[in-house]
Amino acid sequence: MERRDFFKKAAVTAGAAALGTSALEAGVTHQPNNNRKIMDIAFPEKRPLITYSDRPPLLETPQNVFTCALTPNDQFFVRWHMPDIPTYIDMDKFTISVNGMVKKELKISLKELKEDYEQVEVTAVLQCGGNSRSAFTPTAGGIQWGSGAMGCAQWKGVRLRDILDRAGVKKGAEWLAVQGSEKAAYYETPNFIRELHLDELDDHVIIAYQMNGEDLPYLNGFPVRLVVPGVYSDSWIKMIDNITVSDKYQNLFFMDHAYVVPDNECECETPEKLFPKTKPIYRMNVKSVIGYPLNGAKLTLKSQAVIRGVAFDGGAGIKDVLISLDGGKTWDKSLLDSGKLGRYAYRTFRYSFRPDKLGKLEIMAKAINKLGEEQPLSKDIKWNHGGYKYNGIDVITVEVV
Ligand SMILES: Nc1nc2c(c(=O)[nH]1)N[C@H]1C(S)=C(S)[C@@H](COP(=O)(O)O)O[C@H]1N2
Ligand SMILES: [Mo]
């Protein structure tokens, strides 16, 4: 699709979405609600997805997609904060400007990005800190995501460090602020900016223009976005148009006041007694999600059944995914894929068995990473008011018939 047509099509679909059924089935569950409805209309470049809002677009990936190592672009979840996102980008004029404490200010076109710098690739999971929020009890504030506010893709672009080297960071500079091109609708709302310390820029932090071998979908940040492997996706700024280098940390709204957890050992608090000090969410904890079978599915007695899903963490790497069919009394190792996509990617798992008892069967999956960290039972999950970092053991219930 021509990018220029985006607005026209978006306007049509947005109108349709407004008339559609409510996709938001909020409610308190003890597990992420993974049976939400998929809308029968779609945004441009997307298949129909679970839709919470059309302005801004908030789209969740359906559970059954979490059987593949790479999430297809047209099923990749979408999250924007401002109601008004740019609906037209003039690629003849588009540049990323680099300014602030640099020896040479830059304005980099997409062509220059693709031709004048070393091109690198990384496969990494992009997960909203609020993914699975609907599993918190009591309800935590925010979009009541199931477990589909995540995806894994192969990202291609240029190291942010290489860009800064080209600009030449001045002595004394410590921070950079990466800004999305959408502007806040009201003057009280701050722009979407991520501040990174220069020390956070390892070789894997890139400005990406491609995802799974294609241009970024418009809604996933066309033409370029930040990729920070292992880190929650509020850091993965989309539609970047500016990078400012500075010696000062500005303490901005989204990363320092919105996407935060209590700054204590358990990162926990209660609704009655919120913890007074907070810290930004950063590295992802270990997690797995069952993609197949779906909650409520029917399995046939004594026939071969398979459980499939994905697991990941903040970059240490997955060691095992264990399956329990007896409410967590015993656990058995699943088969993991080779892991060749690297430590930031999904590891897919599968586990075969023959159900031998009629009736309801609970299936649990628990990932353990190479540091020995494992997913807690959902009842042991510690609450925080933003509903961030949920990583309870995934449980689905099927019926053996
Ligand atoms: N410019 C911009 N970048 C952004 C955001 C945004 O609102 N504006 N939201 C962030 C958050 S909180 C999430 S979860 C991811 C979502 O990425 P996706 O829409 O590609 O799935 O983008 C991040 N980058
Ligand atoms: Mo997010």
CSV table of C-alpha atoms and ligand atoms in Angstrom, one decimal:
chain,number,residue,atom,x,y,z
A,1,MET,CA,0.0,0.0,0.0
A,2,GLU,CA,1.2,3.5,-0.7
A,3,ARG,CA,1.9,5.3,2.5
A,4,ARG,CA,0.0,8.2,1.2
A,5,ASP,CA,-3.2,6.2,1.2
A,6,PHE,CA,-2.9,5.3,4.8
A,7,PHE,CA,-5.0,8.1,6.1
A,8,LYS,CA,-7.9,7.4,3.7
A,9,LYS,CA,-8.0,3.7,4.6
A,10,ALA,CA,-7.4,4.3,8.3
A,11,ALA,CA,-10.3,6.8,8.4
A,12,VAL,CA,-12.6,4.2,6.8
A,13,THR,CA,-11.6,1.4,9.1
A,14,ALA,CA,-11.6,3.6,12.1
A,15,GLY,CA,-15.2,4.6,11.4
A,16,ALA,CA,-16.1,0.9,11.0
A,17,ALA,CA,-14.4,0.1,14.2
A,18,ALA,CA,-16.4,2.7,16.1
A,19,LEU,CA,-19.6,1.0,14.9
A,20,GLY,CA,-18.3,-2.5,15.7
A,21,THR,CA,-18.9,-4.6,18.8
A,22,SER,CA,-16.9,-3.7,21.8
A,23,ALA,CA,-13.8,-5.8,21.8
A,24,LEU,CA,-13.0,-4.9,25.4
A,25,GLU,CA,-14.3,-7.6,27.7
A,26,ALA,CA,-12.8,-6.2,30.8
A,27,GLY,CA,-13.2,-8.3,33.9
A,28,VAL,CA,-11.2,-9.8,36.6
A,29,THR,CA,-9.6,-13.1,35.7
A,30,HIS,CA,-6.8,-15.1,37.4
A,31,GLN,CA,-5.2,-15.7,34.1
A,32,PRO,CA,-4.8,-13.4,31.2
A,33,ASN,CA,-8.0,-13.5,29.3
A,34,ASN,CA,-6.9,-15.3,26.1
A,35,ASN,CA,-10.3,-15.7,24.6
A,36,ARG,CA,-11.0,-12.1,23.5
A,37,LYS,CA,-12.8,-11.4,20.3
A,38,ILE,CA,-11.1,-10.5,17.1
A,39,MET,CA,-12.6,-7.7,15.2
A,40,ASP,CA,-13.9,-8.4,11.7
A,41,ILE,CA,-12.4,-5.3,10.3
A,42,ALA,CA,-8.7,-4.5,9.9
A,43,PHE,CA,-6.4,-1.6,10.0
A,44,PRO,CA,-4.2,-1.1,6.9
A,45,GLU,CA,-1.3,-3.7,6.7
A,46,LYS,CA,-3.0,-5.7,9.4
A,47,ARG,CA,-5.2,-8.7,9.6
A,48,PRO,CA,-8.2,-8.4,12.0
A,49,LEU,CA,-6.9,-8.3,15.5
A,50,ILE,CA,-8.2,-7.9,19.0
A,51,THR,CA,-9.1,-4.2,19.1
A,52,TYR,CA,-9.3,-2.1,22.3
A,53,SER,CA,-9.4,1.3,20.6
A,54,ASP,CA,-9.1,2.7,17.1
A,55,ARG,CA,-7.9,6.1,18.2
A,56,PRO,CA,-5.2,5.6,19.2
A,57,PRO,CA,-4.9,2.2,17.6
A,58,LEU,CA,-4.6,-0.5,20.3
A,59,LEU,CA,-4.5,-4.0,18.7
A,60,GLU,CA,-3.6,-7.3,20.4
A,61,THR,CA,-2.2,-10.4,18.7
A,62,PRO,CA,-4.5,-13.5,19.1
A,63,GLN,CA,-3.2,-16.3,21.3
A,64,ASN,CA,-2.9,-18.9,18.5
A,65,VAL,CA,-0.1,-16.9,16.9
A,66,PHE,CA,2.2,-17.7,19.8
A,67,THR,CA,3.3,-21.0,18.3
A,68,CYS,CA,5.7,-19.5,15.8
A,69,ALA,CA,9.1,-18.1,16.5
A,70,LEU,CA,8.5,-15.0,14.4
A,71,THR,CA,5.3,-13.1,14.7
A,72,PRO,CA,3.9,-12.1,11.2
A,73,ASN,CA,4.0,-8.4,10.7
A,74,ASP,CA,0.3,-8.2,9.8
A,75,GLN,CA,-0.6,-9.9,13.2
A,76,PHE,CA,1.9,-8.0,15.3
A,77,PHE,CA,0.3,-6.0,18.2
A,78,VAL,CA,0.0,-2.2,18.1
A,79,ARG,CA,0.2,0.3,20.8
A,80,TRP,CA,0.2,4.1,20.5
A,81,HIS,CA,-0.4,6.7,23.3
A,82,MET,CA,-1.5,9.8,21.4
A,83,PRO,CA,-4.9,9.9,19.6
A,84,ASP,CA,-3.2,11.7,16.7
A,85,ILE,CA,-0.5,9.8,15.0
A,86,PRO,CA,1.0,11.0,11.8
A,87,THR,CA,-1.0,9.6,8.9
A,88,TYR,CA,1.3,10.9,6.2
A,89,ILE,CA,5.0,10.8,5.9
A,90,ASP,CA,6.7,12.4,2.9
A,91,MET,CA,9.6,10.1,2.3
A,92,ASP,CA,11.3,12.6,0.0
A,93,LYS,CA,11.7,14.9,3.0
A,94,PHE,CA,11.9,12.4,5.9
A,95,THR,CA,15.1,12.6,8.0
A,96,ILE,CA,16.2,11.6,11.5
A,97,SER,CA,17.9,14.6,13.0
A,98,VAL,CA,20.7,14.2,15.5
A,99,ASN,CA,21.5,17.2,17.6
A,100,GLY,CA,22.4,18.6,21.0
A,101,MET,CA,25.8,17.9,22.4
A,102,VAL,CA,27.3,16.6,19.1
A,103,LYS,CA,30.3,17.9,17.1
A,104,LYS,CA,28.3,17.6,13.9
A,105,GLU,CA,24.5,17.8,13.6
A,106,LEU,CA,23.1,15.2,11.3
A,107,LYS,CA,20.0,14.8,9.2
A,108,ILE,CA,19.9,11.2,8.0
A,109,SER,CA,17.6,10.2,5.2
A,110,LEU,CA,16.3,6.6,5.0
A,111,LYS,CA,18.5,6.1,1.9
A,112,GLU,CA,21.6,7.3,3.9
A,113,LEU,CA,20.7,5.0,6.7
A,114,LYS,CA,20.5,2.1,4.4
A,115,GLU,CA,23.7,2.9,2.4
A,116,ASP,CA,26.1,4.8,4.5
A,117,TYR,CA,26.2,2.7,7.6
A,118,GLU,CA,26.9,-0.9,8.5
A,119,GLN,CA,23.6,-2.9,8.3
A,120,VAL,CA,22.9,-5.2,11.2
A,121,GLU,CA,20.2,-7.6,12.2
A,122,VAL,CA,18.8,-8.8,15.5
A,123,THR,CA,15.9,-11.1,16.4
A,124,ALA,CA,14.2,-9.8,19.5
A,125,VAL,CA,11.0,-9.9,21.4
A,126,LEU,CA,9.0,-6.7,21.7
A,127,GLN,CA,6.7,-6.8,24.7
A,128,CYS,CA,4.7,-4.0,26.4
A,129,GLY,CA,5.3,-3.8,30.1
A,130,GLY,CA,1.5,-4.0,30.5
A,131,ASN,CA,1.2,-7.3,28.6
A,132,SER,CA,-1.1,-9.8,30.5
A,133,ARG,CA,-2.3,-7.0,32.7
A,134,SER,CA,-5.8,-8.5,32.8
A,135,ALA,CA,-4.4,-11.3,35.0
A,136,PHE,CA,-3.8,-8.9,38.0
A,137,THR,CA,-6.2,-9.1,40.9
A,138,PRO,CA,-7.4,-6.6,41.9
A,139,THR,CA,-7.6,-5.0,38.5
A,140,ALA,CA,-4.6,-2.8,37.7
A,141,GLY,CA,-5.1,0.5,35.8
A,142,GLY,CA,-4.6,0.5,32.0
A,143,ILE,CA,-5.6,-1.5,29.0
A,144,GLN,CA,-6.7,-4.9,30.1
A,145,TRP,CA,-4.4,-6.7,27.7
A,146,GLY,CA,-4.5,-10.5,27.4
A,147,SER,CA,-1.1,-12.0,26.7
A,148,GLY,CA,-0.9,-10.7,23.1
A,149,ALA,CA,0.8,-7.4,23.6
A,150,MET,CA,4.0,-9.0,22.5
A,151,GLY,CA,5.7,-10.3,19.4
A,152,CYS,CA,9.0,-11.4,18.1
A,153,ALA,CA,10.6,-10.2,14.8
A,154,GLN,CA,13.9,-10.1,13.0
A,155,TRP,CA,14.9,-6.4,13.0
A,156,LYS,CA,17.2,-4.9,10.5
A,157,GLY,CA,18.8,-1.5,10.7
A,158,VAL,CA,21.8,0.5,12.0
A,159,ARG,CA,23.5,0.5,15.4
A,160,LEU,CA,22.6,3.7,17.3
A,161,ARG,CA,26.2,3.8,18.5
A,162,ASP,CA,27.4,4.0,14.9
A,163,ILE,CA,25.1,7.0,14.3
A,164,LEU,CA,26.4,8.8,17.4
A,165,ASP,CA,30.0,8.0,16.4
A,166,ARG,CA,29.3,9.7,13.1
A,167,ALA,CA,27.9,12.8,14.8
A,168,GLY,CA,30.7,12.8,17.5
A,169,VAL,CA,29.4,13.0,21.0
A,170,LYS,CA,30.9,16.0,22.9
A,171,LYS,CA,32.7,15.5,26.2
A,172,GLY,CA,30.4,15.5,29.2
A,173,ALA,CA,27.4,14.2,27.3
A,174,GLU,CA,25.7,11.3,29.0
A,175,TRP,CA,22.2,11.0,27.8
A,176,LEU,CA,20.3,10.8,24.6
A,177,ALA,CA,16.6,11.4,24.1
A,178,VAL,CA,14.9,9.5,21.2
A,179,GLN,CA,11.6,11.1,20.1
A,180,GLY,CA,8.7,9.8,18.1
A,181,SER,CA,7.3,12.0,15.4
A,182,GLU,CA,3.8,12.2,16.7
A,183,LYS,CA,3.0,15.3,18.7
A,184,ALA,CA,0.8,15.4,21.7
A,185,ALA,CA,-2.7,16.7,21.1
A,186,TYR,CA,-2.9,18.9,24.2
A,187,TYR,CA,-0.1,21.0,25.5
A,188,GLU,CA,-0.3,19.2,28.9
A,189,THR,CA,0.5,15.9,27.3
A,190,PRO,CA,4.2,15.3,26.8
A,191,ASN,CA,5.6,13.9,23.6
A,192,PHE,CA,6.7,10.3,23.5
A,193,ILE,CA,10.4,10.3,24.3
A,194,ARG,CA,12.8,7.7,25.7
A,195,GLU,CA,15.9,8.8,27.4
A,196,LEU,CA,18.8,6.4,27.3
A,197,HIS,CA,22.1,6.5,29.0
A,198,LEU,CA,25.0,6.3,26.5
A,199,ASP,CA,26.2,3.2,28.4
A,200,GLU,CA,23.0,1.4,27.5
A,201,LEU,CA,24.0,1.3,23.9
A,202,ASP,CA,25.4,-2.1,23.2
A,203,ASP,CA,25.7,-3.5,19.7
A,204,HIS,CA,22.2,-4.7,19.7
A,205,VAL,CA,20.5,-1.3,20.2
A,206,ILE,CA,19.6,-0.4,16.6
A,207,ILE,CA,17.5,2.0,14.6
A,208,ALA,CA,15.5,-0.4,12.6
A,209,TYR,CA,13.7,0.2,9.2
A,210,GLN,CA,12.8,-3.5,8.5
A,211,MET,CA,11.0,-6.1,10.4
A,212,ASN,CA,10.9,-9.8,9.2
A,213,GLY,CA,12.3,-8.7,5.8
A,214,GLU,CA,9.8,-6.0,5.1
A,215,ASP,CA,9.4,-2.3,5.7
A,216,LEU,CA,8.0,-1.7,9.2
A,217,PRO,CA,4.2,-1.6,9.0
A,218,TYR,CA,3.0,1.9,9.4
A,219,LEU,CA,1.4,1.2,12.8
A,220,ASN,CA,4.6,-0.5,14.1
A,221,GLY,CA,6.7,2.7,13.5
A,222,PHE,CA,7.3,3.2,9.8
A,223,PRO,CA,9.8,4.4,8.7
A,224,VAL,CA,12.2,3.7,11.6
A,225,ARG,CA,12.0,2.7,15.2
A,226,LEU,CA,14.3,2.0,18.1
A,227,VAL,CA,15.0,-1.6,19.0
A,228,VAL,CA,16.3,-2.3,22.5
A,229,PRO,CA,16.5,-6.1,22.8
A,230,GLY,CA,15.6,-7.6,26.2
A,231,VAL,CA,13.9,-4.4,27.4
A,232,TYR,CA,10.2,-3.6,27.6
A,233,SER,CA,8.8,-1.9,24.6
A,234,ASP,CA,8.0,1.6,26.0
A,235,SER,CA,11.7,2.1,25.2
A,236,TRP,CA,11.3,1.0,21.5
A,237,ILE,CA,10.4,4.5,20.2
A,238,LYS,CA,8.5,4.3,16.9
A,239,MET,CA,8.6,6.7,14.0
A,240,ILE,CA,11.7,8.3,15.3
A,241,ASP,CA,12.4,11.8,14.0
A,242,ASN,CA,14.9,13.2,16.5
A,243,ILE,CA,17.8,12.1,18.7
A,244,THR,CA,19.1,14.7,21.1
A,245,VAL,CA,22.4,14.2,23.0
A,246,SER,CA,22.6,15.9,26.4
A,247,ASP,CA,24.4,16.1,29.7
A,248,LYS,CA,21.1,16.3,31.6
A,249,TYR,CA,18.5,13.7,32.3
A,250,GLN,CA,15.1,15.3,31.9
A,251,ASN,CA,13.0,12.9,33.8
A,252,LEU,CA,10.2,12.8,31.3
A,253,PHE,CA,6.6,11.6,31.7
A,254,PHE,CA,6.2,8.3,30.0
A,255,MET,CA,9.4,6.5,31.2
A,256,ASP,CA,9.7,8.1,34.6
A,257,HIS,CA,6.1,8.5,35.7
A,258,ALA,CA,4.0,6.2,33.7
A,259,TYR,CA,5.9,3.0,32.9
A,260,VAL,CA,7.2,2.5,36.4
A,261,VAL,CA,7.0,-0.1,39.2
A,262,PRO,CA,7.6,0.3,43.0
A,263,ASP,CA,11.2,0.8,43.7
A,264,ASN,CA,11.5,-1.9,46.4
A,265,GLU,CA,12.8,-5.4,46.4
A,266,CYS,CA,9.6,-7.2,45.4
A,267,GLU,CA,8.5,-4.3,43.1
A,268,CYS,CA,5.1,-4.6,44.8
A,269,GLU,CA,2.5,-2.6,46.7
A,270,THR,CA,-1.1,-2.8,47.6
A,271,PRO,CA,-4.0,-0.5,46.4
A,272,GLU,CA,-4.4,0.7,50.0
A,273,LYS,CA,-0.7,1.4,50.4
A,274,LEU,CA,1.1,2.4,47.3
A,275,PHE,CA,4.8,2.5,47.6
A,276,PRO,CA,6.0,6.1,47.4
A,277,LYS,CA,9.1,5.6,45.3
A,278,THR,CA,9.1,4.2,41.8
A,279,LYS,CA,11.6,3.2,39.1
A,280,PRO,CA,11.1,2.7,35.3
A,281,ILE,CA,10.5,-0.8,34.1
A,282,TYR,CA,13.5,-2.0,32.1
A,283,ARG,CA,14.7,-5.6,31.5
A,284,MET,CA,12.0,-8.2,30.9
A,285,ASN,CA,11.5,-11.1,33.2
A,286,VAL,CA,11.1,-14.7,32.2
A,287,LYS,CA,7.8,-15.7,30.7
A,288,SER,CA,6.1,-18.3,28.5
A,289,VAL,CA,2.7,-18.3,26.8
A,290,ILE,CA,0.8,-21.3,25.5
A,291,GLY,CA,-0.4,-20.7,21.9
A,292,TYR,CA,-2.0,-24.1,21.3
A,293,PRO,CA,-4.4,-25.5,22.2
A,294,LEU,CA,-6.6,-22.6,23.1
A,295,ASN,CA,-8.4,-22.2,26.4
A,296,GLY,CA,-11.6,-24.2,26.2
A,297,ALA,CA,-10.5,-26.5,23.4
A,298,LYS,CA,-11.6,-30.1,23.2
A,299,LEU,CA,-9.0,-32.9,23.1
A,300,THR,CA,-9.9,-36.5,22.3
A,301,LEU,CA,-9.3,-39.1,24.9
A,302,LYS,CA,-6.2,-41.2,24.3
A,303,SER,CA,-5.3,-39.5,21.1
A,304,GLN,CA,-2.0,-37.7,20.5
A,305,ALA,CA,-2.2,-34.1,21.7
A,306,VAL,CA,0.4,-31.4,21.5
A,307,ILE,CA,1.0,-28.3,23.5
A,308,ARG,CA,2.9,-25.5,21.8
A,309,GLY,CA,4.0,-22.0,22.8
A,310,VAL,CA,6.8,-19.5,23.1
A,311,ALA,CA,9.1,-18.5,25.9
A,312,PHE,CA,11.6,-15.6,26.4
A,313,ASP,CA,13.3,-13.4,29.0
A,314,GLY,CA,15.5,-10.3,29.1
A,315,GLY,CA,18.4,-11.8,27.2
A,316,ALA,CA,19.9,-14.4,29.6
A,317,GLY,CA,18.2,-17.1,27.5
A,318,ILE,CA,15.7,-19.8,28.2
A,319,LYS,CA,16.9,-23.0,29.7
A,320,ASP,CA,13.7,-25.0,30.0
A,321,VAL,CA,10.0,-24.8,29.6
A,322,LEU,CA,8.2,-27.3,31.9
A,323,ILE,CA,4.7,-28.6,31.5
A,324,SER,CA,2.4,-29.7,34.3
A,325,LEU,CA,-0.9,-31.6,33.7
A,326,ASP,CA,-1.6,-32.2,37.4
A,327,GLY,CA,-2.0,-28.7,38.8
A,328,GLY,CA,1.7,-28.1,39.4
A,329,LYS,CA,2.5,-31.3,41.4
A,330,THR,CA,4.8,-32.7,38.7
A,331,TRP,CA,6.6,-31.0,35.9
A,332,ASP,CA,8.0,-32.5,32.7
A,333,LYS,CA,10.4,-30.9,30.2
A,334,SER,CA,9.0,-29.8,26.8
A,335,LEU,CA,11.1,-29.9,23.6
A,336,LEU,CA,12.7,-26.5,22.8
A,337,ASP,CA,13.7,-25.4,19.3
A,338,SER,CA,17.4,-25.1,18.6
A,339,GLY,CA,17.6,-21.5,19.8
A,340,LYS,CA,19.4,-20.4,16.7
A,341,LEU,CA,17.6,-17.1,16.6
A,342,GLY,CA,19.6,-15.9,19.6
A,343,ARG,CA,19.1,-15.1,23.2
A,344,TYR,CA,16.6,-12.2,22.6
A,345,ALA,CA,14.2,-14.2,20.5
A,346,TYR,CA,11.3,-16.5,21.4
A,347,ARG,CA,12.2,-20.1,22.1
A,348,THR,CA,9.3,-22.2,20.8
A,349,PHE,CA,8.3,-25.3,22.9
A,350,ARG,CA,6.2,-28.3,22.3
A,351,TYR,CA,5.0,-31.2,24.4
A,352,SER,CA,3.1,-34.3,23.3
A,353,PHE,CA,0.9,-36.5,25.5
A,354,ARG,CA,-2.2,-38.6,25.4
A,355,PRO,CA,-4.9,-37.4,27.7
A,356,ASP,CA,-6.1,-40.5,29.7
A,357,LYS,CA,-9.0,-39.1,31.7
A,358,LEU,CA,-12.3,-37.6,30.6
A,359,GLY,CA,-13.3,-34.1,31.7
A,360,LYS,CA,-11.5,-30.8,32.4
A,361,LEU,CA,-7.8,-30.8,32.2
A,362,GLU,CA,-5.5,-27.9,33.3
A,363,ILE,CA,-2.3,-27.4,31.3
A,364,MET,CA,0.4,-25.2,32.9
A,365,ALA,CA,3.7,-24.0,31.3
A,366,LYS,CA,6.6,-22.6,33.3
A,367,ALA,CA,9.7,-21.2,31.7
A,368,ILE,CA,13.1,-21.1,33.5
A,369,ASN,CA,16.0,-19.0,32.2
A,370,LYS,CA,19.7,-19.6,32.3
A,371,LEU,CA,20.0,-17.6,35.5
A,372,GLY,CA,17.6,-20.1,37.2
A,373,GLU,CA,14.8,-17.5,37.3
A,374,GLU,CA,11.4,-19.0,36.8
A,375,GLN,CA,7.8,-17.9,36.4
A,376,PRO,CA,5.8,-17.8,39.7
A,377,LEU,CA,2.3,-19.2,40.0
A,378,SER,CA,-0.3,-16.6,39.1
A,379,LYS,CA,-1.5,-16.6,42.8
A,380,ASP,CA,2.0,-15.6,43.9
A,381,ILE,CA,2.3,-12.7,41.5
A,382,LYS,CA,3.0,-9.4,43.3
A,383,TRP,CA,0.7,-6.6,42.5
A,384,ASN,CA,1.7,-3.1,41.3
A,385,HIS,CA,-0.7,-0.3,40.4
A,386,GLY,CA,0.4,0.0,36.8
A,387,GLY,CA,-0.1,-3.7,36.2
A,388,TYR,CA,3.4,-4.2,34.8
A,389,LYS,CA,5.7,-7.1,34.3
A,390,TYR,CA,3.1,-9.9,34.8
A,391,ASN,CA,4.8,-13.2,34.2
A,392,GLY,CA,2.6,-15.8,36.0
A,393,ILE,CA,2.8,-19.4,34.9
A,394,ASP,CA,0.4,-19.7,32.0
A,395,VAL,CA,-2.6,-22.0,32.6
A,396,ILE,CA,-5.2,-23.1,30.1
A,397,THR,CA,-8.1,-25.4,30.7
A,398,VAL,CA,-9.2,-27.9,28.0
A,399,GLU,CA,-11.8,-30.6,28.0
A,400,VAL,CA,-11.0,-34.2,27.2
A,401,VAL,CA,-13.9,-35.8,25.4
B,1,LIG,N1,6.5,7.1,18.9
B,1,LIG,C1,6.0,6.2,19.8
B,1,LIG,N2,6.7,5.1,20.0
B,1,LIG,C2,6.2,4.2,20.9
B,1,LIG,C3,5.0,4.3,21.6
B,1,LIG,C4,4.2,5.5,21.3
B,1,LIG,O1,3.1,5.7,21.8
B,1,LIG,N3,4.7,6.4,20.4
B,1,LIG,N4,4.5,3.4,22.5
B,1,LIG,C5,5.6,2.5,23.0
B,1,LIG,C6,4.9,1.3,23.7
B,1,LIG,S1,4.4,1.6,25.3
B,1,LIG,C7,4.8,0.1,23.1
B,1,LIG,S2,4.1,-1.2,24.0
B,1,LIG,C8,5.4,-0.1,21.8
B,1,LIG,C9,4.4,-0.8,20.9
B,1,LIG,O2,5.0,-1.2,19.7
B,1,LIG,P1,4.1,-1.7,18.5
B,1,LIG,O3,3.0,-0.8,18.3
B,1,LIG,O4,5.0,-1.8,17.3
B,1,LIG,O5,3.7,-3.1,18.9
B,1,LIG,O6,5.8,1.1,21.1
B,1,LIG,C10,6.5,2.0,21.9
B,1,LIG,N5,7.0,3.1,21.1
B,2,MO,MO,3.6,-0.3,26.1
